Structure formats: C-alpha cells, structure tokens
C-alpha cells in the first residue's frame, strides 16, 4: 500500500469517528431536550403542590361539612332536642321537688292579719308604771282566732296616731334577736313596747291609737291607746319608746 493510500484511509477513519461522535452527541442532545420538555410539561413538583392544596382544601371542606352536619343533620338535631327536653324535664322535676320540699318542710303557714286578734295586756304587772320614765313597758297580745295553726315571728310594725290622725309616730325597732312561734287556734303570744312616759305639759306626745301590722303583712289592727302621754322623741336618733320582737 502506498503512503498516499495510507493517509486517505487514516483520514476516512478519523472522519467516521468524528461522524459517530457527532451522531452520539446529537442523540444525547435530543434525549436531553426530550427529557427537559417532559419535565416542563408534567411539572411533578407543581402537581404535588396542587394535590397537597387539593387535599388541604378537601380537608377544609370536610371539616366544614362536618360542622354543617353537626348543626343541620337531623340526627344531631334530634339528639340536641332530646337533650334539651331531658334537661328541661330534669329542671322541672328539680324545681318541683324543691317546691314540694319547701311546702313539706314549712307545713304551717304564717299568721295573717285576718286570723289574728290584738289587745293590750292590762292585768297586773302588764300595766306600765307612769313614774318609771323610759324604763317601763307595755305588752300587746296577738291571739290566733282562726281555725288552723299558724306561725309568726319577727318585728311587728307599730304606728302611734293622734286623735285626729294628723300626727303619726312610726316606732323604731330594737336590736333584739327573734325566732318564730307556732300558734294553734286560740293560742296567744305578745311583744313589748318600751315607753318613755311623761307628766310634763311640754314636749309630750299623746297617742290616741296604736296601729299594729303583723310581720310580713300589709294590713293592720288598730287599738285604742290606754296609757298616758309620751316624751315626744319622734325625731330622735335613739328614742326611748321603741318596739321589741314577738315572743
């Protein structure tokens, strides 16, 4: 083989190698381009985000739907109504029991004005001493004139009235403690009034009537005043004439 033939053969082989390399490179570029196009078209990362977003949205809707079911579902409403009715029934039963308990516990009603009779105690030591000044007392007796037992306790209201009713004195109350007393038909109890009697011709108050209102009542019993004049202390802060509790 001549030298020129050898050179041509070498050149042809080099050309074939270069062509093969070029083809390989072109194929690689084509594959890379296709792969890039697929990545761009599919966008796996974006698709994952979209699914996550959709799942998140779906979960929100589901939660919202559950909330809606809890509020609007017929089963939930029925249960709610049943619970409400049961609660109301329990409350009713409880209040009824309390009312019945109170009724059963109290048993005896309080004494009403219409079932009571009032009078001044006028015998023996019950008569106030006109010379005792502010240390004397008078007693007013309350009698159960009804046909059933009643209970009474506390402070009665006592107003003293002048002859023409123009001058009224609402007596103050003492600080003594009190308790309830049960009165059977015909039974009596009493309360005292501390008196500051006077024989002075000035600064006195002459009662004509004592108006007695039993505890917790609004109607009164009127009695004629049987005693003398009192020191006029209607505007005093601590008058010597005042009312004590029943019993």
PDB file of C-alpha atoms in Angstrom:
ATOM      1  CA  UNK A   1       0.000   0.000   0.000  1.00  0.00           C
ATOM      2  CA  UNK A   2       1.345   3.412  -0.954  1.00  0.00           C
ATOM      3  CA  UNK A   3       1.773   6.218   1.504  1.00  0.00           C
ATOM      4  CA  UNK A   4      -0.997   8.277  -0.066  1.00  0.00           C
ATOM      5  CA  UNK A   5      -3.421   5.395   0.330  1.00  0.00           C
ATOM      6  CA  UNK A   6      -2.500   5.055   3.978  1.00  0.00           C
ATOM      7  CA  UNK A   7      -3.160   8.759   4.616  1.00  0.00           C
ATOM      8  CA  UNK A   8      -6.567   8.603   2.926  1.00  0.00           C
ATOM      9  CA  UNK A   9      -7.509   5.539   4.951  1.00  0.00           C
ATOM     10  CA  UNK A  10      -6.491   7.253   8.186  1.00  0.00           C
ATOM     11  CA  UNK A  11      -8.450  10.366   7.233  1.00  0.00           C
ATOM     12  CA  UNK A  12     -11.567   8.283   6.404  1.00  0.00           C
ATOM     13  CA  UNK A  13     -11.386   6.506   9.761  1.00  0.00           C
ATOM     14  CA  UNK A  14     -10.973   9.803  11.597  1.00  0.00           C
ATOM     15  CA  UNK A  15     -13.899  11.230   9.684  1.00  0.00           C
ATOM     16  CA  UNK A  16     -16.056   8.191  10.543  1.00  0.00           C
ATOM     17  CA  UNK A  17     -15.077   8.509  14.244  1.00  0.00           C
ATOM     18  CA  UNK A  18     -15.934  12.203  14.214  1.00  0.00           C
ATOM     19  CA  UNK A  19     -19.236  11.497  12.477  1.00  0.00           C
ATOM     20  CA  UNK A  20     -20.046   8.776  15.006  1.00  0.00           C
ATOM     21  CA  UNK A  21     -19.144  11.128  17.853  1.00  0.00           C
ATOM     22  CA  UNK A  22     -21.282  13.825  16.299  1.00  0.00           C
ATOM     23  CA  UNK A  23     -24.214  11.416  15.969  1.00  0.00           C
ATOM     24  CA  UNK A  24     -23.798  10.298  19.585  1.00  0.00           C
ATOM     25  CA  UNK A  25     -23.686  13.900  20.766  1.00  0.00           C
ATOM     26  CA  UNK A  26     -26.727  14.763  18.656  1.00  0.00           C
ATOM     27  CA  UNK A  27     -28.614  11.800  20.095  1.00  0.00           C
ATOM     28  CA  UNK A  28     -27.648  12.873  23.607  1.00  0.00           C
ATOM     29  CA  UNK A  29     -28.833  16.408  22.954  1.00  0.00           C
ATOM     30  CA  UNK A  30     -32.092  15.084  21.545  1.00  0.00           C
ATOM     31  CA  UNK A  31     -32.685  12.916  24.596  1.00  0.00           C
ATOM     32  CA  UNK A  32     -31.833  15.774  26.936  1.00  0.00           C
ATOM     33  CA  UNK A  33     -34.178  18.078  25.056  1.00  0.00           C
ATOM     34  CA  UNK A  34     -36.979  15.499  25.246  1.00  0.00           C
ATOM     35  CA  UNK A  35     -36.379  14.940  28.923  1.00  0.00           C
ATOM     36  CA  UNK A  36     -36.427  18.695  29.595  1.00  0.00           C
ATOM     37  CA  UNK A  37     -39.639  19.080  27.627  1.00  0.00           C
ATOM     38  CA  UNK A  38     -41.297  16.258  29.596  1.00  0.00           C
ATOM     39  CA  UNK A  39     -40.247  17.824  32.927  1.00  0.00           C
ATOM     40  CA  UNK A  40     -41.606  21.136  31.856  1.00  0.00           C
ATOM     41  CA  UNK A  41     -44.899  19.648  30.656  1.00  0.00           C
ATOM     42  CA  UNK A  42     -45.520  17.390  33.634  1.00  0.00           C
ATOM     43  CA  UNK A  43     -44.180  19.683  36.379  1.00  0.00           C
ATOM     44  CA  UNK A  44     -44.086  16.966  39.042  1.00  0.00           C
ATOM     45  CA  UNK A  45     -43.277  19.437  41.800  1.00  0.00           C
ATOM     46  CA  UNK A  46     -46.185  21.672  40.824  1.00  0.00           C
ATOM     47  CA  UNK A  47     -48.510  18.669  40.530  1.00  0.00           C
ATOM     48  CA  UNK A  48     -47.563  17.570  44.033  1.00  0.00           C
ATOM     49  CA  UNK A  49     -48.259  21.054  45.325  1.00  0.00           C
ATOM     50  CA  UNK A  50     -51.602  21.052  43.541  1.00  0.00           C
ATOM     51  CA  UNK A  51     -52.564  17.711  45.120  1.00  0.00           C
ATOM     52  CA  UNK A  52     -51.462  18.923  48.517  1.00  0.00           C
ATOM     53  CA  UNK A  53     -53.503  22.053  48.008  1.00  0.00           C
ATOM     54  CA  UNK A  54     -56.472  19.993  46.845  1.00  0.00           C
ATOM     55  CA  UNK A  55     -56.143  17.676  49.843  1.00  0.00           C
ATOM     56  CA  UNK A  56     -55.878  20.648  52.137  1.00  0.00           C
ATOM     57  CA  UNK A  57     -58.924  22.213  50.515  1.00  0.00           C
ATOM     58  CA  UNK A  58     -60.752  18.892  50.692  1.00  0.00           C
ATOM     59  CA  UNK A  59     -59.939  18.546  54.375  1.00  0.00           C
ATOM     60  CA  UNK A  60     -61.224  22.062  54.978  1.00  0.00           C
ATOM     61  CA  UNK A  61     -64.423  21.271  53.136  1.00  0.00           C
ATOM     62  CA  UNK A  62     -64.789  18.039  55.028  1.00  0.00           C
ATOM     63  CA  UNK A  63     -64.340  19.846  58.308  1.00  0.00           C
ATOM     64  CA  UNK A  64     -66.800  22.446  57.218  1.00  0.00           C
ATOM     65  CA  UNK A  65     -69.220  19.757  56.126  1.00  0.00           C
ATOM     66  CA  UNK A  66     -68.860  18.016  59.457  1.00  0.00           C
ATOM     67  CA  UNK A  67     -69.578  21.247  61.189  1.00  0.00           C
ATOM     68  CA  UNK A  68     -72.587  21.736  58.965  1.00  0.00           C
ATOM     69  CA  UNK A  69     -73.752  18.180  59.668  1.00  0.00           C
ATOM     70  CA  UNK A  70     -73.370  18.754  63.371  1.00  0.00           C
ATOM     71  CA  UNK A  71     -75.587  21.798  63.130  1.00  0.00           C
ATOM     72  CA  UNK A  72     -78.044  20.756  60.456  1.00  0.00           C
ATOM     73  CA  UNK A  73     -78.006  16.962  60.493  1.00  0.00           C
ATOM     74  CA  UNK A  74     -81.365  15.517  61.542  1.00  0.00           C
ATOM     75  CA  UNK A  75     -79.689  13.071  63.900  1.00  0.00           C
ATOM     76  CA  UNK A  76     -77.786  15.855  65.580  1.00  0.00           C
ATOM     77  CA  UNK A  77     -80.920  17.971  65.806  1.00  0.00           C
ATOM     78  CA  UNK A  78     -82.886  15.089  67.263  1.00  0.00           C
ATOM     79  CA  UNK A  79     -80.182  14.419  69.816  1.00  0.00           C
ATOM     80  CA  UNK A  80     -79.985  18.099  70.659  1.00  0.00           C
ATOM     81  CA  UNK A  81     -83.752  18.329  71.073  1.00  0.00           C
ATOM     82  CA  UNK A  82     -83.794  15.181  73.163  1.00  0.00           C
ATOM     83  CA  UNK A  83     -81.029  16.529  75.366  1.00  0.00           C
ATOM     84  CA  UNK A  84     -82.835  19.866  75.716  1.00  0.00           C
ATOM     85  CA  UNK A  85     -86.098  18.134  76.619  1.00  0.00           C
ATOM     86  CA  UNK A  86     -84.317  15.894  79.079  1.00  0.00           C
ATOM     87  CA  UNK A  87     -82.607  18.920  80.634  1.00  0.00           C
ATOM     88  CA  UNK A  88     -85.870  20.828  80.837  1.00  0.00           C
ATOM     89  CA  UNK A  89     -87.594  17.828  82.377  1.00  0.00           C
ATOM     90  CA  UNK A  90     -84.803  17.474  84.897  1.00  0.00           C
ATOM     91  CA  UNK A  91     -85.043  21.162  85.757  1.00  0.00           C
ATOM     92  CA  UNK A  92     -88.804  20.940  86.049  1.00  0.00           C
ATOM     93  CA  UNK A  93     -88.538  17.877  88.218  1.00  0.00           C
ATOM     94  CA  UNK A  94     -85.871  19.554  90.349  1.00  0.00           C
ATOM     95  CA  UNK A  95     -87.843  22.746  90.824  1.00  0.00           C
ATOM     96  CA  UNK A  96     -90.976  20.766  91.548  1.00  0.00           C
ATOM     97  CA  UNK A  97     -89.094  18.745  94.113  1.00  0.00           C
ATOM     98  CA  UNK A  98     -87.723  21.907  95.668  1.00  0.00           C
ATOM     99  CA  UNK A  99     -91.175  23.436  95.799  1.00  0.00           C
ATOM    100  CA  UNK A 100     -92.636  20.272  97.282  1.00  0.00           C
ATOM    101  CA  UNK A 101     -89.770  20.077  99.730  1.00  0.00           C
ATOM    102  CA  UNK A 102     -90.355  23.675 100.771  1.00  0.00           C
ATOM    103  CA  UNK A 103     -94.050  23.015 101.188  1.00  0.00           C
ATOM    104  CA  UNK A 104     -93.449  19.820 103.112  1.00  0.00           C
ATOM    105  CA  UNK A 105     -90.754  21.457 105.219  1.00  0.00           C
ATOM    106  CA  UNK A 106     -92.759  24.536 106.121  1.00  0.00           C
ATOM    107  CA  UNK A 107     -96.084  22.767 106.574  1.00  0.00           C
ATOM    108  CA  UNK A 108     -97.580  25.558 108.698  1.00  0.00           C
ATOM    109  CA  UNK A 109     -98.388  28.878 107.010  1.00  0.00           C
ATOM    110  CA  UNK A 110     -97.567  32.207 108.559  1.00  0.00           C
ATOM    111  CA  UNK A 111    -100.180  34.036 110.591  1.00  0.00           C
ATOM    112  CA  UNK A 112    -102.167  36.575 108.594  1.00  0.00           C
ATOM    113  CA  UNK A 113    -103.748  39.732 109.927  1.00  0.00           C
ATOM    114  CA  UNK A 114    -107.230  38.407 109.191  1.00  0.00           C
ATOM    115  CA  UNK A 115    -106.613  35.436 111.512  1.00  0.00           C
ATOM    116  CA  UNK A 116    -105.244  37.447 114.427  1.00  0.00           C
ATOM    117  CA  UNK A 117    -106.745  39.483 117.261  1.00  0.00           C
ATOM    118  CA  UNK A 118    -104.712  42.161 119.059  1.00  0.00           C
ATOM    119  CA  UNK A 119    -105.147  43.685 122.514  1.00  0.00           C
ATOM    120  CA  UNK A 120    -103.133  45.494 125.172  1.00  0.00           C
ATOM    121  CA  UNK A 121    -102.269  43.409 128.219  1.00  0.00           C
ATOM    122  CA  UNK A 122    -103.870  45.292 131.108  1.00  0.00           C
ATOM    123  CA  UNK A 123    -103.645  42.953 134.084  1.00  0.00           C
ATOM    124  CA  UNK A 124    -101.189  43.004 136.965  1.00  0.00           C
ATOM    125  CA  UNK A 125     -97.575  43.764 136.030  1.00  0.00           C
ATOM    126  CA  UNK A 126     -98.564  44.374 132.399  1.00  0.00           C
ATOM    127  CA  UNK A 127     -99.693  47.899 133.277  1.00  0.00           C
ATOM    128  CA  UNK A 128     -96.832  50.387 132.624  1.00  0.00           C
ATOM    129  CA  UNK A 129     -95.573  52.416 135.585  1.00  0.00           C
ATOM    130  CA  UNK A 130     -96.198  56.130 134.875  1.00  0.00           C
ATOM    131  CA  UNK A 131     -93.394  57.060 137.275  1.00  0.00           C
ATOM    132  CA  UNK A 132     -90.780  54.814 135.733  1.00  0.00           C
ATOM    133  CA  UNK A 133     -89.865  57.162 132.909  1.00  0.00           C
ATOM    134  CA  UNK A 134     -88.236  55.364 129.975  1.00  0.00           C
ATOM    135  CA  UNK A 135     -87.802  52.062 131.768  1.00  0.00           C
ATOM    136  CA  UNK A 136     -91.415  50.916 131.665  1.00  0.00           C
ATOM    137  CA  UNK A 137     -93.099  48.729 129.061  1.00  0.00           C
ATOM    138  CA  UNK A 138     -96.481  47.770 127.715  1.00  0.00           C
ATOM    139  CA  UNK A 139     -97.405  44.495 126.059  1.00  0.00           C
ATOM    140  CA  UNK A 140     -99.598  43.850 123.051  1.00  0.00           C
ATOM    141  CA  UNK A 141    -101.051  40.339 122.837  1.00  0.00           C
ATOM    142  CA  UNK A 142    -101.665  38.609 119.489  1.00  0.00           C
ATOM    143  CA  UNK A 143    -104.140  35.701 119.504  1.00  0.00           C
ATOM    144  CA  UNK A 144    -104.769  33.167 116.743  1.00  0.00           C
ATOM    145  CA  UNK A 145    -108.524  33.453 116.239  1.00  0.00           C
ATOM    146  CA  UNK A 146    -108.530  31.205 113.165  1.00  0.00           C
ATOM    147  CA  UNK A 147    -109.288  27.510 112.836  1.00  0.00           C
ATOM    148  CA  UNK A 148    -105.807  26.385 111.738  1.00  0.00           C
ATOM    149  CA  UNK A 149    -102.311  26.533 113.203  1.00  0.00           C
ATOM    150  CA  UNK A 150    -100.053  29.361 112.015  1.00  0.00           C
ATOM    151  CA  UNK A 151     -96.518  30.575 112.546  1.00  0.00           C
ATOM    152  CA  UNK A 152     -95.422  34.106 113.492  1.00  0.00           C
ATOM    153  CA  UNK A 153     -92.092  35.748 114.282  1.00  0.00           C
ATOM    154  CA  UNK A 154     -90.127  38.953 113.862  1.00  0.00           C
ATOM    155  CA  UNK A 155     -90.946  42.604 114.409  1.00  0.00           C
ATOM    156  CA  UNK A 156     -94.452  43.953 114.026  1.00  0.00           C
ATOM    157  CA  UNK A 157     -94.886  47.448 112.703  1.00  0.00           C
ATOM    158  CA  UNK A 158     -96.338  49.884 115.259  1.00  0.00           C
ATOM    159  CA  UNK A 159     -97.555  53.382 114.425  1.00  0.00           C
ATOM    160  CA  UNK A 160     -98.958  55.676 117.084  1.00  0.00           C
ATOM    161  CA  UNK A 161    -101.630  58.094 115.893  1.00  0.00           C
ATOM    162  CA  UNK A 162    -103.046  61.247 117.449  1.00  0.00           C
ATOM    163  CA  UNK A 163    -106.752  61.755 117.976  1.00  0.00           C
ATOM    164  CA  UNK A 164    -107.374  63.329 114.595  1.00  0.00           C
ATOM    165  CA  UNK A 165    -104.752  61.146 112.886  1.00  0.00           C
ATOM    166  CA  UNK A 166    -102.707  64.179 111.814  1.00  0.00           C
ATOM    167  CA  UNK A 167     -99.669  63.305 113.941  1.00  0.00           C
ATOM    168  CA  UNK A 168     -98.232  59.841 113.334  1.00  0.00           C
ATOM    169  CA  UNK A 169     -95.248  58.219 115.015  1.00  0.00           C
ATOM    170  CA  UNK A 170     -93.712  55.095 113.481  1.00  0.00           C
ATOM    171  CA  UNK A 171     -91.838  53.441 116.327  1.00  0.00           C
ATOM    172  CA  UNK A 172     -88.249  52.313 115.907  1.00  0.00           C
ATOM    173  CA  UNK A 173     -87.247  48.693 116.460  1.00  0.00           C
ATOM    174  CA  UNK A 174     -84.810  47.289 118.989  1.00  0.00           C
ATOM    175  CA  UNK A 175     -81.788  45.159 118.077  1.00  0.00           C
ATOM    176  CA  UNK A 176     -83.070  42.047 119.887  1.00  0.00           C
ATOM    177  CA  UNK A 177     -82.974  38.692 118.100  1.00  0.00           C
ATOM    178  CA  UNK A 178     -86.149  36.790 117.369  1.00  0.00           C
ATOM    179  CA  UNK A 179     -87.475  33.400 116.321  1.00  0.00           C
ATOM    180  CA  UNK A 180     -90.769  32.003 115.031  1.00  0.00           C
ATOM    181  CA  UNK A 181     -93.584  30.834 117.281  1.00  0.00           C
ATOM    182  CA  UNK A 182     -96.310  28.389 116.290  1.00  0.00           C
ATOM    183  CA  UNK A 183     -99.825  29.312 117.396  1.00  0.00           C
ATOM    184  CA  UNK A 184    -102.598  26.743 117.481  1.00  0.00           C
ATOM    185  CA  UNK A 185    -106.163  28.029 117.268  1.00  0.00           C
ATOM    186  CA  UNK A 186    -106.805  30.068 120.440  1.00  0.00           C
ATOM    187  CA  UNK A 187    -103.084  30.380 121.366  1.00  0.00           C
ATOM    188  CA  UNK A 188    -101.500  33.762 122.064  1.00  0.00           C
ATOM    189  CA  UNK A 189     -98.112  35.429 122.018  1.00  0.00           C
ATOM    190  CA  UNK A 190     -97.054  39.002 122.729  1.00  0.00           C
ATOM    191  CA  UNK A 191     -94.461  41.676 122.156  1.00  0.00           C
ATOM    192  CA  UNK A 192     -93.448  44.626 124.300  1.00  0.00           C
ATOM    193  CA  UNK A 193     -93.038  48.313 123.629  1.00  0.00           C
ATOM    194  CA  UNK A 194     -90.559  50.279 125.718  1.00  0.00           C
ATOM    195  CA  UNK A 195     -92.191  53.537 126.816  1.00  0.00           C
ATOM    196  CA  UNK A 196     -90.906  56.919 127.914  1.00  0.00           C
ATOM    197  CA  UNK A 197     -93.998  58.170 129.763  1.00  0.00           C
ATOM    198  CA  UNK A 198     -94.079  61.747 130.970  1.00  0.00           C
ATOM    199  CA  UNK A 199     -96.267  64.031 133.072  1.00  0.00           C
ATOM    200  CA  UNK A 200     -94.748  67.164 131.660  1.00  0.00           C
ATOM    201  CA  UNK A 201     -97.060  69.607 129.934  1.00  0.00           C
ATOM    202  CA  UNK A 202     -94.454  70.468 127.274  1.00  0.00           C
ATOM    203  CA  UNK A 203     -92.612  68.267 124.799  1.00  0.00           C
ATOM    204  CA  UNK A 204     -95.032  65.406 125.012  1.00  0.00           C
ATOM    205  CA  UNK A 205     -96.942  63.307 122.548  1.00  0.00           C
ATOM    206  CA  UNK A 206    -100.404  61.985 123.302  1.00  0.00           C
ATOM    207  CA  UNK A 207    -101.272  58.868 121.278  1.00  0.00           C
ATOM    208  CA  UNK A 208    -104.924  58.048 120.649  1.00  0.00           C
ATOM    209  CA  UNK A 209    -104.409  54.792 118.717  1.00  0.00           C
ATOM    210  CA  UNK A 210    -101.769  52.127 118.148  1.00  0.00           C
ATOM    211  CA  UNK A 211    -101.810  50.684 114.625  1.00  0.00           C
ATOM    212  CA  UNK A 212    -100.227  47.204 114.644  1.00  0.00           C
ATOM    213  CA  UNK A 213     -99.126  45.445 111.461  1.00  0.00           C
ATOM    214  CA  UNK A 214     -98.103  41.771 111.989  1.00  0.00           C
ATOM    215  CA  UNK A 215     -94.775  40.645 110.459  1.00  0.00           C
ATOM    216  CA  UNK A 216     -94.825  40.194 106.668  1.00  0.00           C
ATOM    217  CA  UNK A 217     -98.356  41.588 106.422  1.00  0.00           C
ATOM    218  CA  UNK A 218     -99.662  44.778 104.798  1.00  0.00           C
ATOM    219  CA  UNK A 219    -102.942  45.199 106.685  1.00  0.00           C
ATOM    220  CA  UNK A 220    -103.101  46.373 110.288  1.00  0.00           C
ATOM    221  CA  UNK A 221    -105.087  46.068 113.518  1.00  0.00           C
ATOM    222  CA  UNK A 222    -105.997  49.317 115.315  1.00  0.00           C
ATOM    223  CA  UNK A 223    -106.152  49.558 119.130  1.00  0.00           C
ATOM    224  CA  UNK A 224    -107.167  52.414 121.411  1.00  0.00           C
ATOM    225  CA  UNK A 225    -104.233  53.764 123.398  1.00  0.00           C
ATOM    226  CA  UNK A 226    -104.961  53.104 127.101  1.00  0.00           C
ATOM    227  CA  UNK A 227    -101.972  54.874 128.652  1.00  0.00           C
ATOM    228  CA  UNK A 228    -100.792  58.415 129.237  1.00  0.00           C
ATOM    229  CA  UNK A 229     -98.520  60.802 127.365  1.00  0.00           C
ATOM    230  CA  UNK A 230     -95.064  60.023 125.975  1.00  0.00           C
ATOM    231  CA  UNK A 231     -91.923  62.096 125.697  1.00  0.00           C
ATOM    232  CA  UNK A 232     -92.036  63.412 122.134  1.00  0.00           C
ATOM    233  CA  UNK A 233     -88.986  61.819 120.523  1.00  0.00           C
ATOM    234  CA  UNK A 234     -90.325  61.386 117.007  1.00  0.00           C
ATOM    235  CA  UNK A 235     -87.208  62.981 115.516  1.00  0.00           C
ATOM    236  CA  UNK A 236     -84.708  61.404 117.933  1.00  0.00           C
ATOM    237  CA  UNK A 237     -81.989  59.085 116.651  1.00  0.00           C
ATOM    238  CA  UNK A 238     -82.319  56.739 119.643  1.00  0.00           C
ATOM    239  CA  UNK A 239     -85.780  57.261 121.101  1.00  0.00           C
ATOM    240  CA  UNK A 240     -86.682  55.714 124.469  1.00  0.00           C
ATOM    241  CA  UNK A 241     -90.002  54.500 123.017  1.00  0.00           C
ATOM    242  CA  UNK A 242     -89.443  51.553 120.646  1.00  0.00           C
ATOM    243  CA  UNK A 243     -90.735  48.096 119.644  1.00  0.00           C
ATOM    244  CA  UNK A 244     -89.320  44.681 120.608  1.00  0.00           C
ATOM    245  CA  UNK A 245     -89.803  41.474 118.586  1.00  0.00           C
ATOM    246  CA  UNK A 246     -92.588  38.952 119.087  1.00  0.00           C
ATOM    247  CA  UNK A 247     -92.067  36.254 121.706  1.00  0.00           C
TER     248      UNK A 247
END
